[in-house]
Short mmCIF file of C-alpha atoms in Angstrom, two decimals:
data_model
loop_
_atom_site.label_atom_id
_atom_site.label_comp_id
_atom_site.label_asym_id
_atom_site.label_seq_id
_atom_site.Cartn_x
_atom_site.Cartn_y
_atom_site.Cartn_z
CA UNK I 1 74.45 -23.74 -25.49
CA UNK I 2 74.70 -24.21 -28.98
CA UNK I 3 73.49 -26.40 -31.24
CA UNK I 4 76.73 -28.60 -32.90
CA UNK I 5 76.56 -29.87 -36.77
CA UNK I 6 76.97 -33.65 -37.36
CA UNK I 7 80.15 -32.92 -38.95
CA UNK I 8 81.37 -32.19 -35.13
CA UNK I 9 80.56 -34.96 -33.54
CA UNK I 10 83.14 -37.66 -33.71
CA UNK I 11 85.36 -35.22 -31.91
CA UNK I 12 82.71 -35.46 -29.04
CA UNK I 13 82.15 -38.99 -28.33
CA UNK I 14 85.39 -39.06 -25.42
CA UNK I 15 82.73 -36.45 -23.63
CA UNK I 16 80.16 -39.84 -23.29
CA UNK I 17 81.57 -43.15 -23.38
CA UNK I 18 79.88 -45.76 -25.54
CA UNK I 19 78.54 -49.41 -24.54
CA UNK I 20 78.06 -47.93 -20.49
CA UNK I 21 74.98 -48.46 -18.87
CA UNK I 22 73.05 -45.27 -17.47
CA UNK I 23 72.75 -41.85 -18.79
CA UNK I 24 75.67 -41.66 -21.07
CA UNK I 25 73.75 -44.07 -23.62
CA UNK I 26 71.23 -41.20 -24.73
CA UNK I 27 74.72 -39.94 -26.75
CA UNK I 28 75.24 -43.27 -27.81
CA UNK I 29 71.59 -43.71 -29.53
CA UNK I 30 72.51 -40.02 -31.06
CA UNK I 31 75.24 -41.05 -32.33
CA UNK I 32 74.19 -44.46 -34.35
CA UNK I 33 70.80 -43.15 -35.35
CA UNK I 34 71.77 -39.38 -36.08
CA UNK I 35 68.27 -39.02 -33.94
CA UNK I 36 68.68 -36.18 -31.46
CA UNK I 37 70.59 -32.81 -30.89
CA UNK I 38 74.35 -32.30 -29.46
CA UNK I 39 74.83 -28.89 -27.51
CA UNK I 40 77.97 -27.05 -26.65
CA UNK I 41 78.97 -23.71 -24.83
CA UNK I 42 81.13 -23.21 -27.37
CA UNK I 43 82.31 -24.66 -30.76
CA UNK I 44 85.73 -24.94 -30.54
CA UNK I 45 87.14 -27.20 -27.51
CA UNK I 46 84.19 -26.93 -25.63
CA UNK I 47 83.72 -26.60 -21.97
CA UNK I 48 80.22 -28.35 -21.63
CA UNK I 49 78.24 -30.73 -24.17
CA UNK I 50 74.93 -31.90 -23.71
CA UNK I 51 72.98 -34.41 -25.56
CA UNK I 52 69.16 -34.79 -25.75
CA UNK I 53 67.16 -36.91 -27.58
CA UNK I 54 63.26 -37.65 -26.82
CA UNK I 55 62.94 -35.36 -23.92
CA UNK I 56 65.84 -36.84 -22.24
CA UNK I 57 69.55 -34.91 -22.28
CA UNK I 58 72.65 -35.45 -20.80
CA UNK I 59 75.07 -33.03 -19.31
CA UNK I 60 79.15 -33.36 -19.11
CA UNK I 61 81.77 -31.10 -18.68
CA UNK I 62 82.50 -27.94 -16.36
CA UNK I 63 79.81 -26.30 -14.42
CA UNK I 64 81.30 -22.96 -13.98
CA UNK I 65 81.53 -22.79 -18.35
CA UNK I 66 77.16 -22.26 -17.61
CA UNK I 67 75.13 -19.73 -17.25
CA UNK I 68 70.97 -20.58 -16.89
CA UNK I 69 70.25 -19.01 -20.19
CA UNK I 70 72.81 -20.78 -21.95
CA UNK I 71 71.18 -23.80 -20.86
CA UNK I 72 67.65 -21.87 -22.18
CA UNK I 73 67.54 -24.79 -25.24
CA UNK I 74 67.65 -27.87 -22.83
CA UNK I 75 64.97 -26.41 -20.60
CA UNK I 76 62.32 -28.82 -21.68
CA UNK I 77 64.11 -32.13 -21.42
#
């Protein structure tokens, strides 16, 4: 995974729905206080974004698009 600029990330937000309970609000938080890292397998139309933010990340998109070391950075959350 790669780590996204915060130029990039309005066109992420369909990936986690905001105002939904569960999980999907650690992109949310992200999002409004620019707190936290988005992750991609790629940088243009991406497979697979993650989100993590205090320890915590979320996963979305297509299994197959991972490998274990591409998900190396997300390890520790």
């Amino acid at each position: 995974m790669i780590e996204l600029a915060p130029d990039r990330l309005p066109v992420l937000t369909r990936w986690l729905p905001t105002g939904a309970p569960g999980p999907a609000v650690v992109g949310e938080h992200v999002l409004g206080t620019g707190i936290g890292h988005w992750w991609a397998d790629r940088p243009d139309r991406p497979r697979a974004v993650a989100v993590s933010c205090a320890g915590y990340a979320v996963l979305r998109g297509t299994p197959d698009a991972l490998t274990p070391e591409s998900l190396a950075p997300l390890a520790h959350h």
